[in-house]
Short mmCIF file of C-alpha atoms and ligand atoms in Angstrom, two decimals:
data_model
loop_
_atom_site.label_atom_id
_atom_site.label_comp_id
_atom_site.label_asym_id
_atom_site.label_seq_id
_atom_site.Cartn_x
_atom_site.Cartn_y
_atom_site.Cartn_z
CA MET A 1 -13.63 65.53 198.95
CA ASN A 2 -10.63 64.74 196.82
CA SER A 3 -8.07 66.32 199.19
CA GLU A 4 -5.18 65.50 196.86
CA LEU A 5 -6.29 68.46 194.74
CA LEU A 6 -5.70 70.80 197.68
CA ARG A 7 -2.04 69.88 198.13
CA ARG A 8 -0.44 73.01 196.68
CA ASP A 9 0.83 76.37 197.80
CA TRP A 10 -1.75 78.68 196.22
CA GLN A 11 -3.99 80.65 198.58
CA PRO A 12 -6.70 83.26 197.87
CA GLU A 13 -5.67 86.92 197.96
CA ARG A 14 -7.06 89.56 200.27
CA LYS A 15 -9.80 91.61 198.68
CA GLN A 16 -10.71 95.13 199.71
CA PRO A 17 -14.42 95.35 200.52
CA ALA A 18 -16.96 97.60 198.83
CA ALA A 19 -19.64 96.80 201.42
CA ALA A 20 -19.86 97.82 205.07
CA TYR A 21 -21.88 96.44 207.96
CA ILE A 22 -22.37 98.82 210.90
CA HIS A 23 -23.42 97.20 214.18
CA ILE A 24 -25.62 99.19 216.56
CA PRO A 25 -26.00 96.98 219.66
CA PHE A 26 -28.78 98.86 221.47
CA CYS A 27 -32.37 97.67 221.91
CA ALA A 28 -35.35 98.99 223.85
CA LYS A 29 -35.71 95.56 225.46
CA LYS A 30 -33.83 92.31 224.99
CA CYS A 31 -36.10 89.74 223.34
CA GLY A 32 -36.17 86.37 225.07
CA TYR A 33 -35.14 84.43 221.97
CA CYS A 34 -32.31 86.75 220.92
CA ASP A 35 -28.65 85.76 221.07
CA PHE A 36 -27.41 88.69 219.00
CA ASN A 37 -24.84 91.09 220.39
CA ALA A 38 -27.60 93.41 221.61
CA TYR A 39 -28.26 95.11 224.94
CA SER A 40 -30.92 97.22 226.59
CA GLY A 41 -30.42 99.90 229.23
CA TYR A 42 -27.50 101.88 227.81
CA LYS A 43 -27.72 105.60 228.55
CA ASP A 44 -27.66 108.36 225.91
CA GLY A 45 -24.14 109.44 226.89
CA THR A 46 -22.78 105.94 226.28
CA LYS A 47 -24.58 105.76 222.96
CA GLN A 48 -22.96 109.03 221.94
CA ARG A 49 -19.53 107.67 222.90
CA TYR A 50 -20.32 104.54 220.90
CA VAL A 51 -20.97 106.65 217.81
CA ASP A 52 -17.65 108.45 218.35
CA ALA A 53 -15.97 105.04 218.68
CA ILE A 54 -17.46 103.74 215.42
CA CYS A 55 -16.44 106.90 213.57
CA HIS A 56 -12.94 106.50 214.98
CA GLU A 57 -12.82 102.88 213.81
CA ILE A 58 -14.00 103.86 210.33
CA ILE A 59 -11.36 106.59 210.05
CA THR A 60 -8.58 104.40 211.46
CA ARG A 61 -9.24 101.31 209.38
CA GLY A 62 -10.93 102.63 206.28
CA ALA A 63 -8.78 105.53 205.13
CA GLY A 64 -7.86 105.16 201.47
CA ALA A 65 -10.06 102.13 200.88
CA ASN A 66 -12.52 101.51 198.03
CA PRO A 67 -15.77 103.51 197.85
CA LEU A 68 -18.75 101.64 199.24
CA THR A 69 -21.51 100.26 197.06
CA SER A 70 -23.58 99.07 200.01
CA ILE A 71 -23.95 99.95 203.68
CA PHE A 72 -26.10 98.05 206.16
CA PHE A 73 -26.95 99.30 209.64
CA GLY A 74 -27.95 96.25 211.70
CA GLY A 75 -28.12 95.34 215.32
CA GLY A 76 -29.49 95.51 217.81
CA THR A 77 -31.76 98.28 216.70
CA PRO A 78 -30.07 101.07 214.72
CA THR A 79 -33.10 103.34 215.20
CA GLN A 80 -32.28 103.40 218.94
CA LEU A 81 -29.67 106.00 217.93
CA PRO A 82 -30.89 109.52 217.16
CA THR A 83 -31.09 110.68 213.54
CA SER A 84 -28.04 112.93 213.99
CA ALA A 85 -25.91 109.98 215.12
CA LEU A 86 -26.88 107.83 212.12
CA VAL A 87 -26.20 110.76 209.78
CA LYS A 88 -22.80 111.32 211.41
CA ILE A 89 -21.77 107.70 210.81
CA ILE A 90 -22.84 107.88 207.15
CA GLN A 91 -20.95 111.15 206.72
CA THR A 92 -17.85 109.58 208.24
CA LEU A 93 -18.13 106.66 205.83
CA ARG A 94 -18.58 109.09 202.93
CA GLU A 95 -15.59 111.24 203.90
CA THR A 96 -13.31 108.28 204.70
CA LEU A 97 -14.11 105.56 202.19
CA GLY A 98 -16.50 107.28 199.80
CA ILE A 99 -19.98 106.08 198.85
CA THR A 100 -20.86 105.48 195.20
CA PRO A 101 -23.84 107.49 193.88
CA ASP A 102 -25.96 104.36 193.39
CA ALA A 103 -25.01 102.72 196.71
CA GLU A 104 -27.66 100.84 198.67
CA VAL A 105 -27.86 102.18 202.24
CA THR A 106 -30.11 100.14 204.52
CA ILE A 107 -31.18 100.81 208.09
CA GLU A 108 -32.91 98.20 210.22
CA ALA A 109 -35.73 99.81 212.20
CA ASN A 110 -38.11 98.92 214.98
CA PRO A 111 -41.62 99.99 213.87
CA ASN A 112 -42.27 102.00 217.00
CA ASP A 113 -38.99 103.96 216.75
CA VAL A 114 -39.77 105.30 213.31
CA LEU A 115 -41.72 108.41 214.38
CA LEU A 116 -38.72 109.49 216.47
CA HIS A 117 -36.67 110.07 213.34
CA ASP A 118 -36.41 112.67 210.63
CA TRP A 119 -36.50 110.47 207.53
CA ASN A 120 -35.95 113.45 205.23
CA LEU A 121 -32.56 113.97 206.88
CA LEU A 122 -31.77 110.27 206.70
CA ARG A 123 -32.80 110.17 203.03
CA ASP A 124 -30.62 113.22 202.29
CA ALA A 125 -27.71 111.49 204.04
CA GLY A 126 -28.12 108.56 201.63
CA VAL A 127 -30.51 106.11 203.32
CA ASN A 128 -32.59 104.52 200.56
CA ARG A 129 -33.72 101.23 202.09
CA VAL A 130 -35.37 100.40 205.44
CA SER A 131 -35.90 96.96 206.92
CA PHE A 132 -38.51 96.75 209.69
CA GLY A 133 -38.40 94.12 212.44
CA VAL A 134 -42.12 93.31 212.45
CA GLN A 135 -42.00 89.51 213.09
CA SER A 136 -45.76 88.98 213.55
CA PHE A 137 -49.08 90.80 213.28
CA ASN A 138 -50.61 88.89 216.18
CA PRO A 139 -50.48 91.03 219.37
CA SER A 140 -50.33 88.07 221.75
CA VAL A 141 -47.47 86.50 219.76
CA LEU A 142 -45.64 89.85 219.78
CA ARG A 143 -46.02 90.06 223.56
CA MET A 144 -44.83 86.46 223.98
CA ILE A 145 -41.62 87.23 222.11
CA ASP A 146 -41.01 90.48 224.04
CA ARG A 147 -41.46 92.84 221.11
CA THR A 148 -42.30 96.38 222.17
CA HIS A 149 -44.36 97.39 219.12
CA ALA A 150 -48.01 96.79 218.29
CA PRO A 151 -49.19 95.26 214.99
CA GLU A 152 -50.58 98.58 213.75
CA ASP A 153 -47.21 100.32 214.23
CA ALA A 154 -45.93 98.66 211.06
CA ALA A 155 -48.39 100.48 208.78
CA THR A 156 -47.62 103.83 210.43
CA ALA A 157 -43.88 103.21 210.11
CA LEU A 158 -44.14 102.28 206.43
CA GLU A 159 -46.24 105.34 205.66
CA THR A 160 -43.81 107.64 207.50
CA VAL A 161 -40.82 106.37 205.58
CA ARG A 162 -42.66 106.35 202.26
CA THR A 163 -43.68 109.97 202.81
CA ALA A 164 -39.97 110.80 202.87
CA GLY A 165 -39.63 109.18 199.45
CA ILE A 166 -38.01 105.90 200.57
CA HIS A 167 -39.81 103.04 198.86
CA ASN A 168 -37.27 100.19 198.97
CA LEU A 169 -38.77 98.65 202.11
CA SER A 170 -38.61 95.26 203.76
CA ILE A 171 -40.21 93.62 206.74
CA ASP A 172 -38.92 90.67 208.75
CA LEU A 173 -41.39 87.96 209.74
CA MET A 174 -40.83 84.91 211.92
CA PHE A 175 -42.51 81.53 212.11
CA GLY A 176 -42.20 78.75 214.65
CA LEU A 177 -43.01 81.20 217.47
CA PRO A 178 -44.67 80.36 220.79
CA ARG A 179 -48.47 80.10 220.49
CA GLN A 180 -48.27 80.53 216.71
CA THR A 181 -50.61 78.35 214.68
CA LEU A 182 -50.65 77.75 210.96
CA ALA A 183 -53.84 79.85 210.66
CA ASP A 184 -52.22 82.66 212.61
CA TRP A 185 -49.12 82.50 210.40
CA ARG A 186 -51.33 82.69 207.31
CA ARG A 187 -52.98 85.85 208.70
CA THR A 188 -49.57 87.40 209.39
CA LEU A 189 -48.44 86.71 205.82
CA GLU A 190 -51.67 88.09 204.36
CA HIS A 191 -51.38 91.19 206.55
CA ALA A 192 -47.85 91.73 205.22
CA PHE A 193 -48.99 91.34 201.61
CA ALA A 194 -51.72 93.95 202.20
CA LEU A 195 -49.03 96.47 203.20
CA ASP A 196 -47.50 96.07 199.74
CA VAL A 197 -43.87 96.02 200.82
CA PRO A 198 -41.56 94.95 198.01
CA HIS A 199 -39.33 92.76 200.18
CA LEU A 200 -39.90 90.18 202.92
CA SER A 201 -37.34 88.36 205.04
CA ILE A 202 -38.90 85.25 206.54
CA TYR A 203 -37.09 83.25 209.21
CA GLY A 204 -37.91 80.26 211.36
CA LEU A 205 -37.18 80.68 215.07
CA ILE A 206 -33.95 78.96 216.03
CA LEU A 207 -33.41 78.91 219.76
CA GLU A 208 -29.83 79.16 220.94
CA GLU A 209 -28.67 77.89 224.30
CA LYS A 210 -28.31 80.50 227.04
CA THR A 211 -31.29 82.54 225.79
CA PRO A 212 -34.18 82.91 228.27
CA PHE A 213 -36.50 81.11 225.84
CA TRP A 214 -34.15 78.13 225.74
CA GLY A 215 -34.31 77.90 229.54
CA ARG A 216 -38.10 78.14 229.51
CA LEU A 217 -38.31 75.46 226.85
CA GLN A 218 -36.03 73.14 228.84
CA ARG A 219 -38.14 73.64 231.98
CA GLY A 220 -41.33 72.91 230.06
CA ARG A 221 -42.63 76.44 230.54
CA MET A 222 -42.88 77.19 226.87
CA ALA A 223 -44.13 75.21 223.90
CA LEU A 224 -43.10 75.79 220.32
CA PRO A 225 -44.60 74.44 217.11
CA GLY A 226 -42.96 71.08 216.29
CA ASP A 227 -40.85 70.26 213.23
CA VAL A 228 -43.84 69.19 211.14
CA ALA A 229 -45.76 72.36 211.99
CA GLN A 230 -42.73 74.50 211.24
CA ALA A 231 -42.19 72.79 207.89
CA ALA A 232 -45.86 73.46 207.07
CA MET A 233 -45.35 77.16 207.95
CA LEU A 234 -42.35 77.39 205.66
CA GLU A 235 -44.21 75.66 202.82
CA LEU A 236 -47.16 78.02 203.34
CA ALA A 237 -44.83 81.03 203.16
CA MET A 238 -43.24 79.71 199.97
CA ASP A 239 -46.63 79.10 198.35
CA LEU A 240 -48.34 82.32 199.42
CA THR A 241 -45.42 84.62 198.60
CA LEU A 242 -45.31 83.10 195.11
CA ILE A 243 -49.03 83.77 194.62
CA ALA A 244 -48.56 87.30 195.97
CA GLY A 245 -45.91 88.00 193.33
CA TYR A 246 -42.73 87.66 195.36
CA ASP A 247 -39.66 85.99 193.96
CA ARG A 248 -37.86 83.78 196.48
CA TYR A 249 -34.36 84.91 195.57
CA GLU A 250 -32.65 83.45 198.66
CA LEU A 251 -33.69 80.84 201.22
CA SER A 252 -35.13 83.44 203.62
CA ASN A 253 -35.70 86.41 201.31
CA TYR A 254 -38.49 87.30 198.90
CA ALA A 255 -38.64 90.33 196.60
CA LYS A 256 -41.00 92.02 194.17
CA HIS A 257 -39.98 94.26 191.26
CA GLY A 258 -36.36 93.04 191.47
CA LEU A 259 -35.84 94.85 194.79
CA GLN A 260 -33.45 92.28 196.21
CA SER A 261 -31.05 93.21 198.99
CA ARG A 262 -27.78 94.05 197.27
CA HIS A 263 -25.89 94.12 200.55
CA ASN A 264 -26.87 90.61 201.58
CA ARG A 265 -25.81 89.31 198.18
CA VAL A 266 -22.24 90.18 199.22
CA TYR A 267 -22.53 87.61 202.03
CA TRP A 268 -24.11 84.95 199.84
CA MET A 269 -21.34 85.34 197.25
CA ASN A 270 -18.82 85.00 200.13
CA ASP A 271 -17.39 88.33 199.06
CA SER A 272 -15.46 90.70 201.33
CA TYR A 273 -17.04 93.31 203.62
CA TRP A 274 -16.16 95.67 206.43
CA GLY A 275 -17.58 95.16 209.90
CA PHE A 276 -17.61 98.31 212.04
CA GLY A 277 -18.88 98.42 215.62
CA ALA A 278 -18.95 96.13 218.67
CA GLY A 279 -18.98 92.47 217.68
CA ALA A 280 -19.13 93.33 213.97
CA VAL A 281 -17.77 90.66 211.67
CA GLY A 282 -15.61 91.59 208.69
CA TYR A 283 -14.11 89.47 205.92
CA ASP A 284 -11.31 90.22 203.49
CA ASN A 285 -11.37 86.94 201.53
CA ILE A 286 -8.82 85.41 203.93
CA ASP A 287 -9.55 86.43 207.53
CA ARG A 288 -12.96 86.63 209.16
CA THR A 289 -12.57 89.00 212.09
CA THR A 290 -14.95 89.75 214.95
CA ASN A 291 -14.60 93.04 216.82
CA VAL A 292 -14.63 93.22 220.63
CA MET A 293 -18.17 92.29 221.61
CA ARG A 294 -19.04 94.36 224.69
CA PRO A 295 -19.95 97.94 223.72
CA SER A 296 -18.17 99.40 226.78
CA ARG A 297 -14.92 97.53 225.98
CA TYR A 298 -15.23 98.46 222.32
CA ILE A 299 -15.69 102.15 223.20
CA ASP A 300 -12.71 102.10 225.57
CA ALA A 301 -10.49 100.39 223.00
CA MET A 302 -11.41 102.77 220.20
CA LEU A 303 -11.36 106.03 222.11
CA SER A 304 -8.08 105.29 223.89
CA ASP A 305 -6.36 104.64 220.55
CA GLN A 306 -5.40 101.11 221.49
CA PRO A 307 -4.48 98.95 218.52
CA LEU A 308 -7.69 97.48 217.17
CA ALA A 309 -8.56 94.47 219.28
CA PHE A 310 -10.39 91.76 217.42
CA GLU A 311 -12.14 89.38 219.75
CA ASN A 312 -11.66 86.61 217.25
CA THR A 313 -9.95 85.99 213.91
CA GLU A 314 -10.75 82.91 211.86
CA THR A 315 -8.69 82.03 208.85
CA PRO A 316 -10.39 79.19 207.01
CA ASP A 317 -8.04 76.91 205.13
CA LEU A 318 -8.56 76.41 201.41
CA ALA A 319 -11.06 73.57 201.90
CA GLY A 320 -12.94 75.65 204.46
CA SER A 321 -13.06 78.69 202.21
CA ILE A 322 -14.35 76.69 199.24
CA GLY A 323 -16.90 74.96 201.48
CA GLU A 324 -18.18 78.32 202.75
CA THR A 325 -18.50 79.66 199.21
CA LEU A 326 -20.57 76.64 198.17
CA MET A 327 -22.64 76.65 201.34
CA LEU A 328 -23.54 80.34 200.98
CA GLY A 329 -24.11 80.12 197.23
CA LEU A 330 -26.58 77.27 197.69
CA ARG A 331 -28.84 79.74 199.51
CA LEU A 332 -29.59 81.31 196.12
CA PRO A 333 -32.14 79.64 193.81
CA GLU A 334 -29.73 79.80 190.88
CA GLY A 335 -27.23 78.00 193.10
CA VAL A 336 -23.51 78.00 192.51
CA GLN A 337 -21.85 78.33 189.12
CA LEU A 338 -19.18 75.67 189.24
CA THR A 339 -16.96 77.39 186.67
CA ASP A 340 -16.98 80.64 188.66
CA VAL A 341 -15.99 78.86 191.87
CA SER A 342 -13.37 76.79 190.01
CA ASN A 343 -11.86 79.99 188.60
CA ARG A 344 -11.93 81.69 191.99
CA TYR A 345 -10.00 78.86 193.64
CA ARG A 346 -8.06 77.72 190.58
CA LEU A 347 -9.11 74.09 190.75
CA ASP A 348 -11.89 71.93 189.38
CA ILE A 349 -14.73 72.04 191.96
CA ARG A 350 -16.63 69.30 190.13
CA GLU A 351 -13.62 67.01 190.59
CA LEU A 352 -12.92 68.18 194.15
CA PHE A 353 -16.45 67.41 195.33
CA ALA A 354 -17.36 64.63 192.88
CA SER A 355 -18.57 62.21 195.56
CA GLU A 356 -20.44 64.90 197.53
CA LEU A 357 -22.27 66.09 194.41
CA ILE A 358 -23.34 62.54 193.64
CA ALA A 359 -24.46 61.98 197.24
CA GLY A 360 -26.46 65.22 197.24
CA VAL A 361 -28.19 64.39 193.96
CA ASP A 362 -28.93 60.80 195.06
CA ALA A 363 -30.47 62.11 198.30
CA GLY A 364 -32.72 64.46 196.33
CA LEU A 365 -31.13 67.52 197.96
CA LEU A 366 -29.19 68.87 194.97
CA GLU A 367 -29.59 69.13 191.25
CA VAL A 368 -26.87 69.80 188.73
CA ALA A 369 -28.10 71.75 185.72
CA GLY A 370 -25.36 72.51 183.22
CA ASP A 371 -22.77 74.54 185.11
CA ALA A 372 -24.99 75.18 188.14
CA VAL A 373 -25.49 73.14 191.28
CA ARG A 374 -28.52 74.16 193.32
CA LEU A 375 -30.97 72.98 195.93
CA THR A 376 -34.06 71.04 194.88
CA ARG A 377 -37.38 72.02 196.51
CA HIS A 378 -36.80 69.10 198.90
CA GLY A 379 -33.28 70.46 199.44
CA THR A 380 -34.62 73.87 200.44
CA MET A 381 -36.51 72.16 203.28
CA PHE A 382 -33.32 70.38 204.41
CA ALA A 383 -30.82 73.00 203.34
CA ASN A 384 -28.45 72.37 206.24
CA ASP A 385 -28.08 68.71 205.24
CA ALA A 386 -27.20 69.77 201.70
CA MET A 387 -24.73 72.43 202.81
CA MET A 388 -22.97 70.16 205.29
CA LEU A 389 -21.92 67.95 202.38
CA PHE A 390 -19.33 70.59 201.51
CA ILE A 391 -18.05 71.41 204.98
CA ALA A 392 -14.99 69.35 205.88
S1 SF4 B 401 -34.96 93.76 218.77
FE1 SF4 B 401 -33.79 92.29 217.54
S2 SF4 B 401 -31.65 92.55 218.15
FE2 SF4 B 401 -32.93 93.56 219.71
S3 SF4 B 401 -33.19 92.01 221.30
FE3 SF4 B 401 -34.95 91.84 219.93
S4 SF4 B 401 -34.34 90.29 218.39
FE4 SF4 B 401 -32.48 90.97 219.45
#
């Protein structure tokens, strides 16, 4: 990086978000591979207090802010809350910040929670997109990864939500799982295609330290597909989704009929967003804040009117902010428009990263096409290597 170009006083300005992420940290059972801020065993009374705490946070922080164009309930498992609680949070967002008429409102759902909900009420509240955590259609793989649903629950869940008139649906699938073979992964993909969902999110398992699976792996009590097998699974997913009519519009996301996730695009453009709830991350174009992680501490802080306690605030410097924008933008097949990023940061990105761009192209990871820099097919297989070129 040509750091000389960064020696100046200009800094980005704060930007009020038009997107909100709502974190619901409750799960029926903690999966052995999961390092999300998610917990099992919370009682209904605590969940109710958690909803009150989120509504309080929304009212306290969001009053007078821009109307929302996208809302995403993630977790954890948002469908572990009752319908009335989810509706209450949406109503609080509507009354406090406003929600535009065409806003995308997504709820992540566990397939076997779906029948517990009134999807007509959720639809009337504004929910118009549901993302199901399916992961696999192989029952023994599902058991291995601690999922509580059966393969057939996915079809029932999709039908239930479709009956309520919600058709913008997604399912999450994972590869690189214990006992998963390439043939098994192919069957899972084909099963998903047969359900005719317009959106798939496909992730490789990444084990983090301190998860139970990590411990089992270290002790030799679990085997995972190796790097070559995982690469073959990713290539198979890329090939089969293309044949099935899906457009790979982001490294892990595939859509039909243009039904891309509008909310996630906010992250990939490194745009600003609210984060409400325990451990939720928010970004205002300068600070990236993380709320208090533990739900009980979060509830106590919110309901006792303490000043909002962020567990962590990161303020990337100019180089860090530009690097993040490039790294996230490279997740998109169209890549990063160099002029847009140059205008955003008021300097010439091509000049700033001249040597990194050359190195990336020489390594076969990047291609520069006119104003765009993007990953090659080889680069999509080694995306981290390409992205790290731009992180100081
Ligand atoms: S359901 Fe999702 S969030 Fe909950 S423990 Fe499992 S992987 Fe984590």
